[in-house]
Amino acid sequence: MAGGYRQQPGASSGGTRKDGKRVAGKQKFPPPGSGGSHPNMGPRDLDSIPESVGGKEPQPAGSHIHDRYRTGTEVGKPRALVDSYAKVTGQAWYGDDVRLQNEIIGKILRSPYHYAKIKSIDTSKVEALPGVLAVATGADAPNTFGVLPVTKDEHAMAVEKVRHVGDLVACVAAVDEATAMEALNLFEIEWEVLDPVFDPRKGLEDQDEPIHWRGKYHVGTTNVQKRVFQEFGDRSLVVDPTASSHGKWRMEGVHHGFTEPHAVVAHWDPNGRLQLYTPQQVPHYAHRALSTVLEVPMHQINVIRTFVGGGFGGKSDPFPHEMCAAILSRKAGRPVRITFSREEVYWINRGRHPSYIEVKMTADDEARISGFDIDALIDGGGFASFGHVTSYYNGVLATAPYELGSFHYTGARVWTNKPASGAMRGHGAVNTRCAVEVGLDEMAEQMQVDPIDLRLANLLPPHSRTISGFRITSNGMRQALERVREGSDWDKKFRQLPLGKGIGIGCGFFISGSGLPIHWDPNRFPHATVHIQIDMDGGVTVHTGAADIGQGSTTAVAQVVSEVLALPIEMIHVRSHESDTSPVDLGSYSSRVTFMNANAAIRAALDIREKLLNAAWEMLGYHPDVLVLNDRRIYYKHDPAVGVSYLEALHKAQEDKGSLISSGAYRSPPMGGVHKGAAAGLAPAYSFSAYIAEVDVDVETGLVSCTNVWAAHDCGKALNPLAVEGQIIGSCHMGLGQVLSEKMVYGRTGHLQNPNLLEYKIPSVHEMPHVTPIIIESSDPEGPFGAKEAGEGPLLPILPAVVNAVYDAIGVRIRTLPLSMDVVWKAISSKTRSLGGIEATELPSPRLEHSLLQQTLAERGAQHRERDRRRQRSEDTSAYVNGVLFGFDPDRPLEDQVEGWKSAVEPVPEQLAELGLAGKAWLKKEQRQMGGDK
Amino acid sequence: MLMPPFHLHHPSTIEEACELAAGFLETKESFDWVAGGTDLLPNYKWHINVKQHVISLARVQGIDTISMHEIGAMARLGSIASSRDVHPLIAQAAGKVASSLIRNNATLGGNICLDTRCFWFNQSEDWRRSIDWCHKEDCGTGSDCRVIPNQNTLCVATYQGDVAPSLMVLEGLLHIIGPKGERQIPVDEFFQLDGITRNVLEEGEFILKVTFPEGVENRVGSYKKLRVRESWDFPEAGVAASWIEGDLSSLRIASTALESIPRLHQQEIDKLDGGFSTDKILQLSYAMMKSIKPVNNTALPPRYRKSMVKVLAKRCLQEILGDGE
């Protein structure tokens, strides 16, 4: 394939600096499948899988770079997760299952105040209590840490002040839990209580005592932690729209609700090395933070990831209690275990941000989406956590799958005196996605067209570039929409159901692995590394740092190794728990693990494969090109009788080097634009999904029950269809919780009123609809065997699908989440009042009569369908950038074609007056601009 | 979370239980009764009102009868829910309590005596310390009520038992025993304000059984429960009604989970002009709604819960009365 897809129109030259370094954003898009500098794989123009291992497999999305290495052993077969046996027999060891000899119990003293200065802590009575072996306070660990290097604002325990009820003040370790609890009452602390802030809107104003201080970068004296402004495209297109939607949303914070509470065991071994057992999604960042806080080099710390009883983003920060356990253990000289109660889990939080989101959308006379204006004010709670990224994701992850005329985003994340928000499944994308998809539904209604046809006629094709510069490779969006439409019998139901019954559509778009690692320049380290070792017994030991949090990453790695080496999966043993033995992996976040880690595993396996084939070549005399691996045997392609067993080849290969050892790595290719924030949302591939939900609404009580969901998700290639379906169904459950019942309730006094699983309403099995998972395989050119993520993206569409279905059922648009029964009832009540006090049972159901535009859309959709098919199969490799739908030439810079084509990351002064809620954060200057730098 | 220590006692007869209670009353040692433990022990784990002694009724023989006219206090809700001998309304109400796991342990007596609930109260010790305690569990601080500030005379915690209103509308009679002997009281007179007092049980007394009058089998009833999830959740509002088919004057209707005690709404029926008739379903439902004043201390807002009384009552009445006589 010639050239590859272009990253920026007209930027074919000037991509290299004088010193030979590449300039980000000035590159050609590398051919997909070329991640890293030395891809250890052949070209992609292979015709098919050899007939000897399964015949000519149909390849609807074209051939794949890994096709040659398919052996038909594991990939694509439904397989119970390899660690499921340990789990179902109760032998999996979670954080609190770790029992070391001589262990003592640690407990944490937590702040009873929302916001207060600690004037003094007297620990003498605690220390005097018999049975207490160690006490620690903030003074023992003054170094800050945080998951993002740019926002390290956490301490192991409060230094100077506490920032929310439940914030860590001190900790104690004692011979048993009862003694430790008793000791907590003996701390004598002098407080100076400060005025707390709970409402993020208040956080935008100047304060006497901001919750954190960022020095010269601090925005005024406000509590703004991060503000974002982005503007792209031709803003003149939004003038005089044919349809428009303007919605103001209020979304409550939600928590991951994982089963296993946080637990940690720390132990300094006889050599003085720290052994830390913790259920972490991201052991590597915890490793780094521990090193900083404890002032011990990383090589003197061994982070042991236990089994993780659910994470969903809630176990991806380095946590203060991990530091506490290590500090206590160092002081006491004995292993220390700390296990959280459920309240403590809610206090450490890191759940989805409570958000105020405003979305303005416009469509032109051809029903093209001429503008997205998004304003997102998100409530970060007491600490930054992943918030820097969340602030971007709320906007930039809405720039696809639709082709936009223009895009405008203002976002702000504000500190408040509440438990810290952070990353949660669908990080940052979920709330705006819901708002945007509901806006599309509203515009479709105004234009009297079918919302599915509106979407089908506005999709970006495969191998294209979004308005903000993301590289889209494979794209199964169209197929997903078509499949759910067919499966749900949409055309016979939409706007035709009786009052109280409704059907709605929603789409999703999510990253498959963050393109830039948080902690290093991509030119320095790979994102994922996998080591493989085979000794004479033939068993394959795979070392990976990928954290299996139940999503099945261990299984995925085992499967791809098994596939490449044509060995049964029982022969593959994955070791992934200890940082001492596993190569660095960045961890389980941003849906990166299967994509990056399995790619690394394939490369390591290919290395082994080559060694085996070379050995077989020596023994058989046939060149590896004509040798086939299949079920523990290597044989001549045209005469399977001529061959050697796997063990024979292995022993030959081991003759003079012993164990076969290989290392494989993956890093994403350079991508993206050059503007500030261009890296946020960049990914080597993106997943797409479309859901249709059916609901029943009790119009008298407002109770919404979701009855059916048709859920199509494009995961590239289902390495393990069973696991993908599990992720889709699980995502539906989690998303339904957010849209129907879950919320973190902060009461009149700012206290979290429901920090327990009885009052935090996670849907039960009774609330679960029938979900029909539909797997779309678009064969991503860069993914392992074509795979993309399936862990987070599937959550996104369920929210708007349900909200749109509720509208279809009762004709009332509700923009407050969750749609709990009281919220829906209130909306129905005000609607019935506005209609002259009719009974709820007399509400008119919305109906649809197609306008002339419907025909235009159907025709355009049909043309695009053919366009997408050709691009997906690489029959058409011409450049495509967002804007072609509006008549622009993809081969010339857009700035040259349109006067006023925007590409701005800061507002101009004239804009300041019109900015939305979060945009108000731009009204203040940074300290350095004001001459202050305290 | 570690439960605080207490002494557990296991009497095997009613007399033995009464003696134990009398002994503690005399020595002024605090104690609680425990039946299934599904209400008491979670509160203990949160360090709420922990007593020195706990007397378990689990081994007391003969107080778990399940029949149409008598149900023992120790009858498990799970057994009641699946029994064909009890009145279908009781089975229906018992089947809606919490989840099947909890029903297997929870008892009828425990459900009747359920402690009142409030989201300022049912919290861990650390949490309650952060609000400086509350009137219902003030830890000796004389704290104010957190639901309605500036009043520390009345506790407005909500009674969220499911079964009580059904017992009321079936004219249940409670048999109570204690060191001073046995006594009987109609279920609708058993509950007593406020959220701390809860009921007429005196120290040392416990419920033995509920009995129903002859003819209860002719009553047709229904219980409607408002909750967020079809499992686990306590009622946010509940209405039960029953009548003897064909006899409108026999109609009884009661509500629960709205105030500190469940209530029989005889007054609202009596106030209807010319007594109740089937065309007055909406009128009665509305009157019930008007008579109730929930407060903001459960999962759903009080205004909503109040409005739902009307809907639940209407649905209850329509179900049992059918299209008319």
mmCIF file of C-alpha atoms in Angstrom, chain B residues 29-289:
data_model
loop_
_atom_site.group_PDB
_atom_site.id
_atom_site.type_symbol
_atom_site.label_atom_id
_atom_site.label_comp_id
_atom_site.label_asym_id
_atom_site.label_seq_id
_atom_site.Cartn_x
_atom_site.Cartn_y
_atom_site.Cartn_z
ATOM 1 C CA GLU B 29 -27.565 -3.665 82.478
ATOM 2 C CA SER B 30 -28.560 -2.697 78.951
ATOM 3 C CA PHE B 31 -29.746 -5.363 76.533
ATOM 4 C CA ASP B 32 -31.397 -5.924 73.155
ATOM 5 C CA TRP B 33 -33.570 -8.718 71.833
ATOM 6 C CA VAL B 34 -32.432 -10.304 68.616
ATOM 7 C CA ALA B 35 -34.563 -12.489 66.370
ATOM 8 C CA GLY B 36 -33.187 -12.832 62.826
ATOM 9 C CA GLY B 37 -30.561 -10.152 63.397
ATOM 10 C CA THR B 38 -30.919 -8.625 59.940
ATOM 11 C CA ASP B 39 -31.813 -5.228 61.383
ATOM 12 C CA LEU B 40 -29.940 -5.208 64.696
ATOM 13 C CA LEU B 41 -26.580 -6.541 63.612
ATOM 14 C CA PRO B 42 -25.979 -4.118 60.736
ATOM 15 C CA ASN B 43 -26.653 -1.316 63.212
ATOM 16 C CA TYR B 44 -24.232 -2.912 65.676
ATOM 17 C CA LYS B 45 -21.607 -3.057 62.965
ATOM 18 C CA TRP B 46 -22.070 0.665 62.577
ATOM 19 C CA HIS B 47 -21.733 0.999 66.352
ATOM 20 C CA ILE B 48 -25.269 2.285 66.723
ATOM 21 C CA ASN B 49 -26.887 1.869 70.145
ATOM 22 C CA VAL B 50 -24.805 -1.118 71.097
ATOM 23 C CA LYS B 51 -25.903 -2.844 74.336
ATOM 24 C CA GLN B 52 -23.964 -4.944 76.811
ATOM 25 C CA HIS B 53 -26.192 -7.978 76.358
ATOM 26 C CA VAL B 54 -28.135 -9.454 73.488
ATOM 27 C CA ILE B 55 -30.824 -12.042 74.150
ATOM 28 C CA SER B 56 -31.465 -14.234 71.141
ATOM 29 C CA LEU B 57 -34.915 -15.729 70.663
ATOM 30 C CA ALA B 58 -33.650 -18.163 68.057
ATOM 31 C CA ARG B 59 -33.752 -21.210 70.362
ATOM 32 C CA VAL B 60 -37.052 -20.432 72.031
ATOM 33 C CA GLN B 61 -39.381 -23.231 71.046
ATOM 34 C CA GLY B 62 -42.899 -22.877 69.690
ATOM 35 C CA ILE B 63 -43.000 -19.266 68.577
ATOM 36 C CA ASP B 64 -42.673 -19.810 64.851
ATOM 37 C CA THR B 65 -46.195 -21.020 64.018
ATOM 38 C CA ILE B 66 -47.431 -20.187 60.524
ATOM 39 C CA SER B 67 -51.197 -20.406 59.968
ATOM 40 C CA MET B 68 -54.162 -18.361 58.823
ATOM 41 C CA HIS B 69 -55.079 -17.202 62.316
ATOM 42 C CA GLU B 70 -51.764 -17.161 64.071
ATOM 43 C CA ILE B 71 -48.200 -16.353 63.087
ATOM 44 C CA GLY B 72 -45.383 -16.656 65.610
ATOM 45 C CA ALA B 73 -42.923 -13.825 66.063
ATOM 46 C CA MET B 74 -40.016 -16.077 65.114
ATOM 47 C CA ALA B 75 -41.615 -17.246 61.853
ATOM 48 C CA ARG B 76 -39.117 -16.460 59.087
ATOM 49 C CA LEU B 77 -40.314 -14.035 56.421
ATOM 50 C CA GLY B 78 -39.098 -16.436 53.748
ATOM 51 C CA SER B 79 -41.278 -19.226 55.146
ATOM 52 C CA ILE B 80 -44.254 -16.884 55.439
ATOM 53 C CA ALA B 81 -43.795 -15.661 51.869
ATOM 54 C CA SER B 82 -43.865 -19.188 50.489
ATOM 55 C CA SER B 83 -46.566 -20.526 52.826
ATOM 56 C CA ARG B 84 -49.989 -21.468 51.500
ATOM 57 C CA ASP B 85 -51.472 -21.426 54.998
ATOM 58 C CA VAL B 86 -51.145 -17.747 55.825
ATOM 59 C CA HIS B 87 -53.350 -15.024 54.468
ATOM 60 C CA PRO B 88 -52.181 -14.259 50.894
ATOM 61 C CA LEU B 89 -51.753 -10.572 51.782
ATOM 62 C CA ILE B 90 -49.253 -11.400 54.530
ATOM 63 C CA ALA B 91 -47.387 -13.707 52.182
ATOM 64 C CA GLN B 92 -47.348 -10.970 49.552
ATOM 65 C CA ALA B 93 -46.038 -8.327 51.952
ATOM 66 C CA ALA B 94 -43.433 -10.650 53.495
ATOM 67 C CA GLY B 95 -42.236 -11.589 50.006
ATOM 68 C CA LYS B 96 -41.494 -7.968 49.233
ATOM 69 C CA VAL B 97 -39.126 -7.486 52.153
ATOM 70 C CA ALA B 98 -35.458 -6.977 51.208
ATOM 71 C CA SER B 99 -33.922 -9.916 49.330
ATOM 72 C CA SER B 100 -34.405 -13.663 49.519
ATOM 73 C CA LEU B 101 -31.200 -14.094 51.526
ATOM 74 C CA ILE B 102 -32.376 -11.646 54.154
ATOM 75 C CA ARG B 103 -35.914 -13.070 54.218
ATOM 76 C CA ASN B 104 -34.483 -16.468 55.045
ATOM 77 C CA ASN B 105 -33.219 -15.068 58.316
ATOM 78 C CA ALA B 106 -35.528 -12.171 59.056
ATOM 79 C CA THR B 107 -38.586 -12.797 61.220
ATOM 80 C CA LEU B 108 -42.083 -11.406 61.474
ATOM 81 C CA GLY B 109 -41.490 -10.077 64.990
ATOM 82 C CA GLY B 110 -38.277 -8.410 63.918
ATOM 83 C CA ASN B 111 -39.973 -6.789 60.972
ATOM 84 C CA ILE B 112 -42.768 -5.399 63.142
ATOM 85 C CA CYS B 113 -40.219 -4.009 65.617
ATOM 86 C CA LEU B 114 -37.915 -2.726 62.882
ATOM 87 C CA ASP B 115 -35.889 0.220 64.088
ATOM 88 C CA THR B 116 -36.769 3.487 62.413
ATOM 89 C CA ARG B 117 -34.372 4.629 59.726
ATOM 90 C CA CYS B 118 -32.859 7.917 58.680
ATOM 91 C CA PHE B 119 -29.916 8.718 56.461
ATOM 92 C CA TRP B 120 -28.389 10.836 59.199
ATOM 93 C CA PHE B 121 -28.601 7.881 61.551
ATOM 94 C CA ASN B 122 -27.902 4.666 59.634
ATOM 95 C CA GLN B 123 -24.263 5.498 59.060
ATOM 96 C CA SER B 124 -20.887 4.423 60.370
ATOM 97 C CA GLU B 125 -19.437 5.926 63.514
ATOM 98 C CA ASP B 126 -16.892 8.040 61.612
ATOM 99 C CA TRP B 127 -19.666 9.388 59.447
ATOM 100 C CA ARG B 128 -21.908 10.286 62.372
ATOM 101 C CA ARG B 129 -19.001 11.957 64.097
ATOM 102 C CA SER B 130 -18.606 14.182 61.032
ATOM 103 C CA ILE B 131 -22.158 15.515 61.485
ATOM 104 C CA ASP B 132 -21.623 15.767 65.242
ATOM 105 C CA TRP B 133 -24.147 12.953 65.884
ATOM 106 C CA CYS B 134 -27.927 13.293 65.832
ATOM 107 C CA HIS B 135 -30.902 13.327 68.156
ATOM 108 C CA LYS B 136 -31.631 9.600 67.759
ATOM 109 C CA GLU B 137 -28.108 8.551 68.684
ATOM 110 C CA ASP B 138 -26.544 11.566 70.353
ATOM 111 C CA CYS B 139 -23.663 9.754 72.120
ATOM 112 C CA GLY B 140 -24.350 11.866 75.150
ATOM 113 C CA THR B 141 -23.937 15.158 73.337
ATOM 114 C CA GLY B 142 -27.598 16.219 73.325
ATOM 115 C CA SER B 143 -27.364 16.701 69.585
ATOM 116 C CA ASP B 144 -30.034 18.281 67.491
ATOM 117 C CA CYS B 145 -32.162 16.512 64.866
ATOM 118 C CA ARG B 146 -30.358 16.759 61.527
ATOM 119 C CA VAL B 147 -33.476 16.332 59.394
ATOM 120 C CA ILE B 148 -35.365 19.267 60.905
ATOM 121 C CA PRO B 149 -32.738 21.442 62.593
ATOM 122 C CA ASN B 150 -33.449 23.456 65.721
ATOM 123 C CA GLN B 151 -35.718 20.902 67.321
ATOM 124 C CA ASN B 152 -34.356 18.245 69.583
ATOM 125 C CA THR B 153 -37.586 17.028 71.054
ATOM 126 C CA LEU B 154 -38.919 14.740 68.349
ATOM 127 C CA CYS B 155 -37.197 12.072 66.299
ATOM 128 C CA VAL B 156 -38.548 11.927 62.745
ATOM 129 C CA ALA B 157 -36.733 8.779 61.602
ATOM 130 C CA THR B 158 -38.910 6.772 59.241
ATOM 131 C CA TYR B 159 -40.484 3.399 59.976
ATOM 132 C CA GLN B 160 -39.823 1.271 56.902
ATOM 133 C CA GLY B 161 -41.320 -2.090 57.812
ATOM 134 C CA ASP B 162 -43.236 -3.803 55.030
ATOM 135 C CA VAL B 163 -45.550 -6.130 56.903
ATOM 136 C CA ALA B 164 -47.175 -3.887 59.537
ATOM 137 C CA PRO B 165 -49.814 -2.224 57.315
ATOM 138 C CA SER B 166 -50.991 -5.616 56.092
ATOM 139 C CA LEU B 167 -51.345 -6.838 59.687
ATOM 140 C CA MET B 168 -53.350 -3.688 60.429
ATOM 141 C CA VAL B 169 -55.808 -4.100 57.612
ATOM 142 C CA LEU B 170 -56.329 -7.753 58.535
ATOM 143 C CA GLU B 171 -57.172 -6.715 62.112
ATOM 144 C CA GLY B 172 -54.112 -8.392 63.582
ATOM 145 C CA LEU B 173 -53.756 -8.653 67.350
ATOM 146 C CA LEU B 174 -50.287 -8.647 68.906
ATOM 147 C CA HIS B 175 -49.501 -10.874 71.861
ATOM 148 C CA ILE B 176 -46.752 -9.383 73.974
ATOM 149 C CA ILE B 177 -44.911 -10.966 76.877
ATOM 150 C CA GLY B 178 -42.468 -9.699 79.428
ATOM 151 C CA PRO B 179 -41.430 -9.985 83.047
ATOM 152 C CA LYS B 180 -44.757 -8.417 84.063
ATOM 153 C CA GLY B 181 -46.768 -10.988 82.166
ATOM 154 C CA GLU B 182 -48.647 -11.218 78.891
ATOM 155 C CA ARG B 183 -50.848 -8.638 77.214
ATOM 156 C CA GLN B 184 -52.580 -8.117 73.882
ATOM 157 C CA ILE B 185 -52.859 -5.067 71.687
ATOM 158 C CA PRO B 186 -54.261 -4.465 68.167
ATOM 159 C CA VAL B 187 -51.486 -3.886 65.649
ATOM 160 C CA ASP B 188 -52.840 -0.452 64.756
ATOM 161 C CA GLU B 189 -52.401 0.665 68.363
ATOM 162 C CA PHE B 190 -48.968 -0.897 68.783
ATOM 163 C CA PHE B 191 -46.927 1.858 67.186
ATOM 164 C CA GLN B 192 -46.222 5.031 69.106
ATOM 165 C CA LEU B 193 -44.451 8.252 68.219
ATOM 166 C CA ASP B 194 -41.681 9.194 67.955
ATOM 167 C CA GLY B 195 -38.850 7.646 65.975
ATOM 168 C CA ILE B 196 -37.043 6.771 69.195
ATOM 169 C CA THR B 197 -40.050 5.471 71.152
ATOM 170 C CA ARG B 198 -41.392 3.586 68.110
ATOM 171 C CA ASN B 199 -43.924 1.368 69.893
ATOM 172 C CA VAL B 200 -45.603 0.489 73.158
ATOM 173 C CA LEU B 201 -43.182 -2.272 74.110
ATOM 174 C CA GLU B 202 -41.857 -1.711 77.558
ATOM 175 C CA GLU B 203 -38.382 -2.711 78.595
ATOM 176 C CA GLY B 204 -38.128 -6.467 78.853
ATOM 177 C CA GLU B 205 -41.153 -7.117 76.659
ATOM 178 C CA PHE B 206 -41.116 -8.868 73.316
ATOM 179 C CA ILE B 207 -43.680 -9.939 70.744
ATOM 180 C CA LEU B 208 -44.854 -13.536 70.949
ATOM 181 C CA LYS B 209 -47.231 -13.803 68.032
ATOM 182 C CA VAL B 210 -49.883 -12.132 65.903
ATOM 183 C CA THR B 211 -53.382 -13.528 65.764
ATOM 184 C CA PHE B 212 -56.221 -12.715 63.385
ATOM 185 C CA PRO B 213 -59.989 -12.829 63.989
ATOM 186 C CA GLU B 214 -62.265 -15.498 62.577
ATOM 187 C CA GLY B 215 -63.299 -14.576 59.061
ATOM 188 C CA VAL B 216 -59.963 -13.023 58.146
ATOM 189 C CA GLU B 217 -59.771 -15.600 55.410
ATOM 190 C CA ASN B 218 -62.670 -13.822 53.691
ATOM 191 C CA ARG B 219 -60.725 -10.628 53.429
ATOM 192 C CA VAL B 220 -59.195 -9.738 50.073
ATOM 193 C CA GLY B 221 -56.156 -7.549 50.266
ATOM 194 C CA SER B 222 -53.313 -5.940 48.418
ATOM 195 C CA TYR B 223 -50.008 -4.315 49.333
ATOM 196 C CA LYS B 224 -48.277 -1.830 47.059
ATOM 197 C CA LYS B 225 -44.676 -0.964 47.722
ATOM 198 C CA LEU B 226 -42.740 1.914 46.236
ATOM 199 C CA ARG B 227 -39.036 1.273 45.903
ATOM 200 C CA VAL B 228 -36.194 2.036 43.543
ATOM 201 C CA ARG B 229 -35.140 -1.569 42.994
ATOM 202 C CA GLU B 230 -37.211 -4.724 42.999
ATOM 203 C CA SER B 231 -34.919 -6.254 45.577
ATOM 204 C CA TRP B 232 -33.095 -5.190 48.755
ATOM 205 C CA ASP B 233 -34.714 -1.802 49.089
ATOM 206 C CA PHE B 234 -36.787 -0.707 52.025
ATOM 207 C CA PRO B 235 -40.141 0.759 51.025
ATOM 208 C CA GLU B 236 -40.117 4.473 50.245
ATOM 209 C CA ALA B 237 -43.874 4.368 50.614
ATOM 210 C CA GLY B 238 -46.284 1.488 51.089
ATOM 211 C CA VAL B 239 -50.055 1.086 51.173
ATOM 212 C CA ALA B 240 -52.042 -1.999 52.122
ATOM 213 C CA ALA B 241 -55.812 -2.381 51.931
ATOM 214 C CA SER B 242 -58.317 -5.149 52.474
ATOM 215 C CA TRP B 243 -62.054 -5.724 52.559
ATOM 216 C CA ILE B 244 -64.529 -8.520 52.874
ATOM 217 C CA GLU B 245 -65.786 -8.888 49.369
ATOM 218 C CA GLY B 246 -69.168 -7.206 48.951
ATOM 219 C CA ASP B 247 -69.022 -5.292 52.228
ATOM 220 C CA LEU B 248 -67.746 -1.775 51.620
ATOM 221 C CA SER B 249 -67.951 -0.914 55.306
ATOM 222 C CA SER B 250 -65.293 -3.538 56.030
ATOM 223 C CA LEU B 251 -62.637 -1.638 54.065
ATOM 224 C CA ARG B 252 -59.405 -1.022 55.961
ATOM 225 C CA ILE B 253 -56.406 0.785 54.526
ATOM 226 C CA ALA B 254 -53.016 1.552 56.047
ATOM 227 C CA SER B 255 -49.735 3.114 55.022
ATOM 228 C CA THR B 256 -46.088 2.617 55.935
ATOM 229 C CA ALA B 257 -42.622 4.028 55.290
ATOM 230 C CA LEU B 258 -43.834 7.610 55.239
ATOM 231 C CA GLU B 259 -43.585 8.710 58.849
ATOM 232 C CA SER B 260 -42.115 7.458 62.098
ATOM 233 C CA ILE B 261 -44.920 4.942 62.493
ATOM 234 C CA PRO B 262 -47.194 3.058 60.094
ATOM 235 C CA ARG B 263 -50.809 4.183 60.210
ATOM 236 C CA LEU B 264 -54.300 2.826 59.746
ATOM 237 C CA HIS B 265 -56.333 5.408 57.832
ATOM 238 C CA GLN B 266 -59.725 4.807 59.429
ATOM 239 C CA GLN B 267 -60.173 8.536 59.995
ATOM 240 C CA GLU B 268 -59.873 9.327 56.306
ATOM 241 C CA ILE B 269 -62.490 6.674 55.498
ATOM 242 C CA ASP B 270 -64.823 7.940 58.198
ATOM 243 C CA LYS B 271 -64.587 11.508 56.975
ATOM 244 C CA LEU B 272 -65.926 10.588 53.528
ATOM 245 C CA ASP B 273 -69.463 11.841 53.009
ATOM 246 C CA GLY B 274 -71.831 8.909 53.348
ATOM 247 C CA GLY B 275 -69.048 6.413 53.910
ATOM 248 C CA PHE B 276 -66.816 4.758 51.343
ATOM 249 C CA SER B 277 -68.093 3.700 47.965
ATOM 250 C CA THR B 278 -66.264 2.648 44.828
ATOM 251 C CA ASP B 279 -66.651 6.041 43.181
ATOM 252 C CA LYS B 280 -64.718 7.562 46.048
ATOM 253 C CA ILE B 281 -61.438 5.748 45.390
ATOM 254 C CA LEU B 282 -59.723 8.917 44.192
ATOM 255 C CA GLN B 283 -61.203 10.970 46.984
ATOM 256 C CA LEU B 284 -59.957 8.571 49.634
ATOM 257 C CA SER B 285 -56.535 8.290 48.013
ATOM 258 C CA TYR B 286 -56.269 12.049 47.951
ATOM 259 C CA ALA B 287 -57.349 12.361 51.590
ATOM 260 C CA MET B 288 -54.710 9.816 52.613
ATOM 261 C CA MET B 289 -52.057 11.732 50.757
#
